Tab-separated table of C-alpha atoms in Angstrom:
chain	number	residue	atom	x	y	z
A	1	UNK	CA	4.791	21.645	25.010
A	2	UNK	CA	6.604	18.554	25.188
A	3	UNK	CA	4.387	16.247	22.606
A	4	UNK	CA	4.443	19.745	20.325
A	5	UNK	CA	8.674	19.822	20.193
A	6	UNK	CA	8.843	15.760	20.136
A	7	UNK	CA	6.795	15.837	17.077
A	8	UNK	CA	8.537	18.769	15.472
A	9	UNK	CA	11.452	16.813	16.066
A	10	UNK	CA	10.679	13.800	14.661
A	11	UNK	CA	8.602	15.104	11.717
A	12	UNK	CA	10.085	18.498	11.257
A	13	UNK	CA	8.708	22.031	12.435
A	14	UNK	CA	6.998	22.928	8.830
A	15	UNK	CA	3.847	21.823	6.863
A	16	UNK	CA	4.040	20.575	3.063
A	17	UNK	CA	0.759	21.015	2.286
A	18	UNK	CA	-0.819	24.251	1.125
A	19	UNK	CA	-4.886	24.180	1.389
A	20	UNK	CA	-5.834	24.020	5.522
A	21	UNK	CA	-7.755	21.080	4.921
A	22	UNK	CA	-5.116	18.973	3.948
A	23	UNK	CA	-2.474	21.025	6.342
A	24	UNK	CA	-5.244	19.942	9.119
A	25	UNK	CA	-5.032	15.988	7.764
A	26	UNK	CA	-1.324	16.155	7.885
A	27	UNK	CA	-0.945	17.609	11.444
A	28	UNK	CA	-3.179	14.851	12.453
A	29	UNK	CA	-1.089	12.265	10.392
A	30	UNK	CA	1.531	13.596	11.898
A	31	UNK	CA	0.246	12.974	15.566
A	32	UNK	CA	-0.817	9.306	14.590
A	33	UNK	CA	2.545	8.435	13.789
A	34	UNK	CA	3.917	10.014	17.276
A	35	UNK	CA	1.740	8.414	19.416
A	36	UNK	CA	2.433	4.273	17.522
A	37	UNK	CA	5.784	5.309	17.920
A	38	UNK	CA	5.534	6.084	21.305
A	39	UNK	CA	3.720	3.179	22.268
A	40	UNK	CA	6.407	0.857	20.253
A	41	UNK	CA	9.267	2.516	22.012
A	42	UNK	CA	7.151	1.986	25.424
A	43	UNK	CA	6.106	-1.658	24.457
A	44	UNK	CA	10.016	-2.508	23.715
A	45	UNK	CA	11.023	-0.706	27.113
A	46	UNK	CA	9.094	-2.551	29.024
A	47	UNK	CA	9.371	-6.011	27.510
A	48	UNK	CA	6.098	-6.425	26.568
A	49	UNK	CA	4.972	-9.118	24.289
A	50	UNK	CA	1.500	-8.471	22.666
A	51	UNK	CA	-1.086	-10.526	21.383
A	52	UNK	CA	-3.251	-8.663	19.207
A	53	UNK	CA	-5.411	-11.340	18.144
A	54	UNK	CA	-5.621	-15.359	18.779
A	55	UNK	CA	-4.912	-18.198	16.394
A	56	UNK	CA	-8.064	-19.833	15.277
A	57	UNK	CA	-8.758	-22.895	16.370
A	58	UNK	CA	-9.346	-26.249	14.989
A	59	UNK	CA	-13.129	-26.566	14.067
A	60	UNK	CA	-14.193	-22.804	15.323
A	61	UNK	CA	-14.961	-21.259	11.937
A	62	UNK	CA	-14.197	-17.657	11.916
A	63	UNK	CA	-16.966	-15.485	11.897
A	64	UNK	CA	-17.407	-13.852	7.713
């Protein structure tokens, strides 16, 4: 119940879209957003610096 009124919340309590297909793809949008901006807000309360991929180095030749 929590996750359902945070989202409503953030993203309002109503649905744009008219055809349940694309209601269904924008609930799930919806939820994608929540949870990054969860883990941002968590990742910036905690102090966290991430590293989501290394710097090549000199002479490694990245795989194509």
């Amino acid at each position: 119940e929590t996750v359902f009124s945070m989202v409503k919340r953030k993203f309002g309590g109503s649905l744009r879209s008219k055809l349940l297909i694309a209601q269904t793809n924008e609930i799930l949008c919806k939820c994608i957003a929540h949870n990054l901006s969860v883990l941002v807000a968590a990742i910036y309360e905690i102090g966290l610096a991430p590293h989501f991929w290394q710097p090549a180095s000199e002479g490694v030749v990245a795989p194509s």
